[in-house]
Each structure stands twice: as structure tokens, then as C-alpha cells.
Amino acid sequence: MALTMKQFSLIVGFSGVLSFIFGVVAEYRKPASGTPIPEIGVVMCKYPSDWATVALGYLSIAFLIVSTIFGIWSLFYPYKGKSIPKGKLFRSSTTFMVFFNTGLFTAGIGAALLLWPTLTEQFHHSNSDCPTAKTGLLGGGAFVSLDSTFFWLVTLMLAKNARRDYFEQELENDEHLHLTV
């Protein structure tokens, strides 16, 4: 089944919004700290159940990855069996190149901001100071993830314009070639 540009846009947008929602909820559910319980020679930490934070953090990362993969794939997908050469697409406009690179950059920053506190939260039980992940990183990562999704959607719109211009130019060149022969 061939996907349309509208379907790609919906997948990218829906995945990005889910990444944002899971990241914000993970931030909201994260405990502030653990309770130190002194034992003989060691300090044990009792944490409120925070596995939901870890699971939500990983879900947020997963949907950011889905949004990014489909965002990139949608740019090069051969709609109706016709694809534009990558070189032509990237030379189509400076704006396209800026949005493409910004989409990649924000996806990377969003993934880092989501992954770091998620991993920290998962492994915080081994530390005797009873810390938790830094507050605000999951929420910040969620917002950057949403930003990344918006950049992919704008890049997809710019790619659509570049495809239309390219195929109209190809059609004109073919018509001109037939007229001169």
C-alpha cells in the first residue's frame, strides 16, 4: 500500500504529539527524591514507585524516533511512483535545508533531554544520596520533541513544493523536447 503525503504528515504529527504527552506526564510523575534509610554501614533509599516515569520516558523517546524516521522517510518517499533526486531536493531552497537540519538537530537534542533523565531515573537506586533525575529535563525534552515534529512537518511542506516545481519543470522540458523534434 502506497502512503500519501497526508498519511505521512499524520504519522509524523501523531507520533510527535504522543512523544510530547508521554514526556510531560513522565515529568509530572517523577518523584522529587527518595527517603534515606540508614542501615548498618550503608544508606538505603526508599523511592516512591517511579517505574511509570521510566516507562513513559522510554515511550516518549520511542515516539520521537518514530516521528523522526517517518519525517525523514516522507521527504524521499516516491509518491505515485515518482521520486525527486536527493541532490535536487536539497538544492531546491535554502529554507528546505535549514528546516531539514533543524529538524535533525532538535530531534537529537530532544532525544538527549529525554534519554538522560529516563536512564538516570532507572538507575538512581544504586546511589546512596537518594537523588532522582534533574527536574525539568523530561518536560524540556518533551517540548523539544514537539518542536522537532513541527520542523519535520514544515520540511515536508517545503519538500512538497520542491517536488511540484521539479515535476512541473520536467514536464515542461519533455514538452519542449517533443516540440523541437
PDB file of C-alpha atoms in Angstrom:
ATOM      1  CA  MET A   1       0.000   0.000   0.000  1.00  0.00           C
ATOM      2  CA  ALA A   2       1.432   3.343  -1.057  1.00  0.00           C
ATOM      3  CA  LEU A   3       1.395   6.077   1.521  1.00  0.00           C
ATOM      4  CA  THR A   4       0.329   9.601   0.693  1.00  0.00           C
ATOM      5  CA  MET A   5       1.928  12.787   1.903  1.00  0.00           C
ATOM      6  CA  LYS A   6      -1.132  13.398   4.083  1.00  0.00           C
ATOM      7  CA  GLN A   7      -0.723   9.985   5.749  1.00  0.00           C
ATOM      8  CA  PHE A   8       2.964  10.665   6.388  1.00  0.00           C
ATOM      9  CA  SER A   9       2.048  14.041   7.893  1.00  0.00           C
ATOM     10  CA  LEU A  10      -0.488  12.398  10.194  1.00  0.00           C
ATOM     11  CA  ILE A  11       2.006   9.736  11.316  1.00  0.00           C
ATOM     12  CA  VAL A  12       4.725  12.330  11.976  1.00  0.00           C
ATOM     13  CA  GLY A  13       2.343  14.679  13.779  1.00  0.00           C
ATOM     14  CA  PHE A  14       0.590  11.992  15.838  1.00  0.00           C
ATOM     15  CA  SER A  15       3.890  10.390  16.896  1.00  0.00           C
ATOM     16  CA  GLY A  16       5.338  13.764  17.847  1.00  0.00           C
ATOM     17  CA  VAL A  17       2.300  14.718  19.907  1.00  0.00           C
ATOM     18  CA  LEU A  18       2.402  11.332  21.696  1.00  0.00           C
ATOM     19  CA  SER A  19       6.104  11.853  22.417  1.00  0.00           C
ATOM     20  CA  PHE A  20       5.277  15.252  23.892  1.00  0.00           C
ATOM     21  CA  ILE A  21       2.405  13.917  26.017  1.00  0.00           C
ATOM     22  CA  PHE A  22       4.402  10.969  27.364  1.00  0.00           C
ATOM     23  CA  GLY A  23       7.349  13.254  28.170  1.00  0.00           C
ATOM     24  CA  VAL A  24       5.215  15.779  30.050  1.00  0.00           C
ATOM     25  CA  VAL A  25       3.394  13.057  32.007  1.00  0.00           C
ATOM     26  CA  ALA A  26       6.760  11.410  32.831  1.00  0.00           C
ATOM     27  CA  GLU A  27       7.990  14.755  34.186  1.00  0.00           C
ATOM     28  CA  TYR A  28       4.824  15.176  36.236  1.00  0.00           C
ATOM     29  CA  ARG A  29       5.056  11.647  37.710  1.00  0.00           C
ATOM     30  CA  LYS A  30       8.763  11.852  38.619  1.00  0.00           C
ATOM     31  CA  PRO A  31       9.341  11.778  42.390  1.00  0.00           C
ATOM     32  CA  ALA A  32      11.254  14.694  43.883  1.00  0.00           C
ATOM     33  CA  SER A  33      13.642  12.439  45.840  1.00  0.00           C
ATOM     34  CA  GLY A  34      13.960   9.226  47.758  1.00  0.00           C
ATOM     35  CA  THR A  35      13.880   8.762  51.528  1.00  0.00           C
ATOM     36  CA  PRO A  36      17.246   7.764  53.030  1.00  0.00           C
ATOM     37  CA  ILE A  37      17.028   4.849  55.453  1.00  0.00           C
ATOM     38  CA  PRO A  38      20.263   4.364  57.423  1.00  0.00           C
ATOM     39  CA  GLU A  39      21.315   0.727  57.817  1.00  0.00           C
ATOM     40  CA  ILE A  40      24.463  -0.744  59.357  1.00  0.00           C
ATOM     41  CA  GLY A  41      27.308   0.669  57.256  1.00  0.00           C
ATOM     42  CA  VAL A  42      25.105   1.717  54.309  1.00  0.00           C
ATOM     43  CA  VAL A  43      22.285   4.060  53.476  1.00  0.00           C
ATOM     44  CA  MET A  44      19.341   2.509  51.689  1.00  0.00           C
ATOM     45  CA  CYS A  45      16.905   4.638  49.703  1.00  0.00           C
ATOM     46  CA  LYS A  46      13.197   4.115  49.583  1.00  0.00           C
ATOM     47  CA  TYR A  47      11.655   5.596  46.490  1.00  0.00           C
ATOM     48  CA  PRO A  48       8.031   6.052  45.634  1.00  0.00           C
ATOM     49  CA  SER A  49       7.054   3.825  42.762  1.00  0.00           C
ATOM     50  CA  ASP A  50       8.537   5.626  39.767  1.00  0.00           C
ATOM     51  CA  TRP A  51       8.567   2.900  37.136  1.00  0.00           C
ATOM     52  CA  ALA A  52       5.791   4.770  35.356  1.00  0.00           C
ATOM     53  CA  THR A  53       8.224   7.665  34.881  1.00  0.00           C
ATOM     54  CA  VAL A  54      10.799   5.362  33.328  1.00  0.00           C
ATOM     55  CA  ALA A  55       8.238   3.641  31.071  1.00  0.00           C
ATOM     56  CA  LEU A  56       6.735   6.975  29.994  1.00  0.00           C
ATOM     57  CA  GLY A  57      10.214   8.369  29.314  1.00  0.00           C
ATOM     58  CA  TYR A  58      11.053   5.429  27.067  1.00  0.00           C
ATOM     59  CA  LEU A  59       7.684   5.723  25.296  1.00  0.00           C
ATOM     60  CA  SER A  60       8.377   9.409  24.685  1.00  0.00           C
ATOM     61  CA  ILE A  61      11.777   8.572  23.202  1.00  0.00           C
ATOM     62  CA  ALA A  62      10.286   5.791  21.058  1.00  0.00           C
ATOM     63  CA  PHE A  63       7.614   8.076  19.589  1.00  0.00           C
ATOM     64  CA  LEU A  64      10.212  10.792  18.947  1.00  0.00           C
ATOM     65  CA  ILE A  65      12.240   8.228  16.995  1.00  0.00           C
ATOM     66  CA  VAL A  66       9.124   7.156  15.046  1.00  0.00           C
ATOM     67  CA  SER A  67       8.316  10.792  14.253  1.00  0.00           C
ATOM     68  CA  THR A  68      11.886  11.458  13.091  1.00  0.00           C
ATOM     69  CA  ILE A  69      12.164   8.304  10.972  1.00  0.00           C
ATOM     70  CA  PHE A  70       8.840   8.925   9.258  1.00  0.00           C
ATOM     71  CA  GLY A  71       9.741  12.622   8.880  1.00  0.00           C
ATOM     72  CA  ILE A  72      12.929  11.751   7.011  1.00  0.00           C
ATOM     73  CA  TRP A  73      11.338   8.886   5.072  1.00  0.00           C
ATOM     74  CA  SER A  74       8.461  11.114   3.941  1.00  0.00           C
ATOM     75  CA  LEU A  75      10.883  13.500   2.257  1.00  0.00           C
ATOM     76  CA  PHE A  76      12.378  10.867  -0.025  1.00  0.00           C
ATOM     77  CA  TYR A  77       9.396   8.562  -0.492  1.00  0.00           C
ATOM     78  CA  PRO A  78       8.393   8.061  -4.164  1.00  0.00           C
ATOM     79  CA  TYR A  79       4.811   9.360  -4.148  1.00  0.00           C
ATOM     80  CA  LYS A  80       2.798   7.913  -7.031  1.00  0.00           C
ATOM     81  CA  GLY A  81       5.961   6.062  -8.088  1.00  0.00           C
ATOM     82  CA  LYS A  82       7.840   9.308  -8.762  1.00  0.00           C
ATOM     83  CA  SER A  83      10.740  10.486  -6.681  1.00  0.00           C
ATOM     84  CA  ILE A  84      12.853  13.588  -6.864  1.00  0.00           C
ATOM     85  CA  PRO A  85      16.651  13.125  -6.813  1.00  0.00           C
ATOM     86  CA  LYS A  86      18.077  13.918  -3.369  1.00  0.00           C
ATOM     87  CA  GLY A  87      20.529  16.410  -4.793  1.00  0.00           C
ATOM     88  CA  LYS A  88      17.737  18.374  -6.462  1.00  0.00           C
ATOM     89  CA  LEU A  89      15.668  18.287  -3.286  1.00  0.00           C
ATOM     90  CA  PHE A  90      18.450  19.695  -1.131  1.00  0.00           C
ATOM     91  CA  ARG A  91      19.320  22.335  -3.738  1.00  0.00           C
ATOM     92  CA  SER A  92      15.667  23.328  -4.130  1.00  0.00           C
ATOM     93  CA  SER A  93      15.873  26.014  -1.466  1.00  0.00           C
ATOM     94  CA  THR A  94      17.983  27.169   1.427  1.00  0.00           C
ATOM     95  CA  THR A  95      14.865  27.181   3.587  1.00  0.00           C
ATOM     96  CA  PHE A  96      14.383  23.449   2.997  1.00  0.00           C
ATOM     97  CA  MET A  97      17.980  22.768   4.008  1.00  0.00           C
ATOM     98  CA  VAL A  98      17.665  24.905   7.154  1.00  0.00           C
ATOM     99  CA  PHE A  99      14.446  23.198   8.260  1.00  0.00           C
ATOM    100  CA  PHE A 100      15.821  19.721   7.481  1.00  0.00           C
ATOM    101  CA  ASN A 101      18.972  20.325   9.545  1.00  0.00           C
ATOM    102  CA  THR A 102      16.999  21.994  12.338  1.00  0.00           C
ATOM    103  CA  GLY A 103      14.631  19.008  12.410  1.00  0.00           C
ATOM    104  CA  LEU A 104      17.597  16.655  12.789  1.00  0.00           C
ATOM    105  CA  PHE A 105      19.217  18.862  15.437  1.00  0.00           C
ATOM    106  CA  THR A 106      16.073  19.267  17.541  1.00  0.00           C
ATOM    107  CA  ALA A 107      15.331  15.536  17.291  1.00  0.00           C
ATOM    108  CA  GLY A 108      18.815  14.825  18.651  1.00  0.00           C
ATOM    109  CA  ILE A 109      18.541  17.381  21.443  1.00  0.00           C
ATOM    110  CA  GLY A 110      15.042  16.149  22.314  1.00  0.00           C
ATOM    111  CA  ALA A 111      16.259  12.535  22.437  1.00  0.00           C
ATOM    112  CA  ALA A 112      19.178  13.522  24.678  1.00  0.00           C
ATOM    113  CA  LEU A 113      16.944  15.528  27.017  1.00  0.00           C
ATOM    114  CA  LEU A 114      14.505  12.623  27.255  1.00  0.00           C
ATOM    115  CA  LEU A 115      17.051   9.814  27.463  1.00  0.00           C
ATOM    116  CA  TRP A 116      19.322  11.318  30.100  1.00  0.00           C
ATOM    117  CA  PRO A 117      16.733  11.704  32.889  1.00  0.00           C
ATOM    118  CA  THR A 118      14.995   8.459  31.927  1.00  0.00           C
ATOM    119  CA  LEU A 119      18.211   6.485  32.310  1.00  0.00           C
ATOM    120  CA  THR A 120      19.111   8.419  35.461  1.00  0.00           C
ATOM    121  CA  GLU A 121      15.712   7.673  36.933  1.00  0.00           C
ATOM    122  CA  GLN A 122      16.056   3.995  36.055  1.00  0.00           C
ATOM    123  CA  PHE A 123      19.463   3.662  37.714  1.00  0.00           C
ATOM    124  CA  HIS A 124      19.067   6.039  40.661  1.00  0.00           C
ATOM    125  CA  HIS A 125      18.556   3.189  43.144  1.00  0.00           C
ATOM    126  CA  SER A 126      22.301   2.432  43.163  1.00  0.00           C
ATOM    127  CA  ASN A 127      23.275   5.829  44.618  1.00  0.00           C
ATOM    128  CA  SER A 128      23.332   6.385  48.389  1.00  0.00           C
ATOM    129  CA  ASP A 129      22.363  10.064  48.253  1.00  0.00           C
ATOM    130  CA  CYS A 130      18.783   9.199  47.211  1.00  0.00           C
ATOM    131  CA  PRO A 131      18.722  11.528  44.190  1.00  0.00           C
ATOM    132  CA  THR A 132      16.361  11.482  41.285  1.00  0.00           C
ATOM    133  CA  ALA A 133      16.807  12.814  37.793  1.00  0.00           C
ATOM    134  CA  LYS A 134      17.108  16.560  37.423  1.00  0.00           C
ATOM    135  CA  THR A 135      13.723  18.226  37.435  1.00  0.00           C
ATOM    136  CA  GLY A 136      12.602  19.776  34.183  1.00  0.00           C
ATOM    137  CA  LEU A 137      14.672  17.739  31.740  1.00  0.00           C
ATOM    138  CA  LEU A 138      11.873  15.362  30.767  1.00  0.00           C
ATOM    139  CA  GLY A 139       9.448  18.246  30.278  1.00  0.00           C
ATOM    140  CA  GLY A 140      12.032  20.227  28.340  1.00  0.00           C
ATOM    141  CA  GLY A 141      12.779  17.188  26.204  1.00  0.00           C
ATOM    142  CA  ALA A 142       9.058  16.787  25.553  1.00  0.00           C
ATOM    143  CA  PHE A 143       8.802  20.355  24.268  1.00  0.00           C
ATOM    144  CA  VAL A 144      11.899  19.998  22.076  1.00  0.00           C
ATOM    145  CA  SER A 145      10.416  16.741  20.757  1.00  0.00           C
ATOM    146  CA  LEU A 146       7.255  18.618  19.792  1.00  0.00           C
ATOM    147  CA  ASP A 147       9.381  21.326  18.161  1.00  0.00           C
ATOM    148  CA  SER A 148      11.166  18.649  16.150  1.00  0.00           C
ATOM    149  CA  THR A 149       7.817  17.357  14.914  1.00  0.00           C
ATOM    150  CA  PHE A 150       6.821  20.830  13.756  1.00  0.00           C
ATOM    151  CA  PHE A 151      10.126  21.194  11.896  1.00  0.00           C
ATOM    152  CA  TRP A 152       9.544  17.854  10.137  1.00  0.00           C
ATOM    153  CA  LEU A 153       6.056  18.935   9.103  1.00  0.00           C
ATOM    154  CA  VAL A 154       7.324  22.257   7.714  1.00  0.00           C
ATOM    155  CA  THR A 155      10.153  20.419   5.929  1.00  0.00           C
ATOM    156  CA  LEU A 156       7.588  18.060   4.414  1.00  0.00           C
ATOM    157  CA  MET A 157       5.599  21.047   3.120  1.00  0.00           C
ATOM    158  CA  LEU A 158       8.774  22.524   1.614  1.00  0.00           C
ATOM    159  CA  ALA A 159       9.576  19.144   0.026  1.00  0.00           C
ATOM    160  CA  LYS A 160       6.080  19.053  -1.454  1.00  0.00           C
ATOM    161  CA  ASN A 161       6.695  22.439  -3.068  1.00  0.00           C
ATOM    162  CA  ALA A 162      10.100  21.315  -4.348  1.00  0.00           C
ATOM    163  CA  ARG A 163       8.562  18.121  -5.804  1.00  0.00           C
ATOM    164  CA  ARG A 164       5.831  20.096  -7.554  1.00  0.00           C
ATOM    165  CA  ASP A 165       8.350  22.545  -9.021  1.00  0.00           C
ATOM    166  CA  TYR A 166      10.675  19.733 -10.103  1.00  0.00           C
ATOM    167  CA  PHE A 167       7.977  17.698 -11.842  1.00  0.00           C
ATOM    168  CA  GLU A 168       6.438  20.756 -13.498  1.00  0.00           C
ATOM    169  CA  GLN A 169       9.884  21.659 -14.828  1.00  0.00           C
ATOM    170  CA  GLU A 170      10.418  18.058 -16.033  1.00  0.00           C
ATOM    171  CA  LEU A 171       7.030  18.176 -17.781  1.00  0.00           C
ATOM    172  CA  GLU A 172       7.894  21.483 -19.469  1.00  0.00           C
ATOM    173  CA  ASN A 173      11.280  20.086 -20.577  1.00  0.00           C
ATOM    174  CA  ASP A 174       9.591  16.982 -22.019  1.00  0.00           C
ATOM    175  CA  GLU A 175       7.012  19.111 -23.868  1.00  0.00           C
ATOM    176  CA  HIS A 176       9.753  21.365 -25.219  1.00  0.00           C
ATOM    177  CA  LEU A 177      11.753  18.328 -26.326  1.00  0.00           C
ATOM    178  CA  HIS A 178       8.752  16.886 -28.195  1.00  0.00           C
ATOM    179  CA  LEU A 179       8.074  20.221 -29.906  1.00  0.00           C
ATOM    180  CA  THR A 180      11.636  20.568 -31.169  1.00  0.00           C
ATOM    181  CA  VAL A 181      11.870  17.019 -32.574  1.00  0.00           C
TER     182      VAL A 181
END
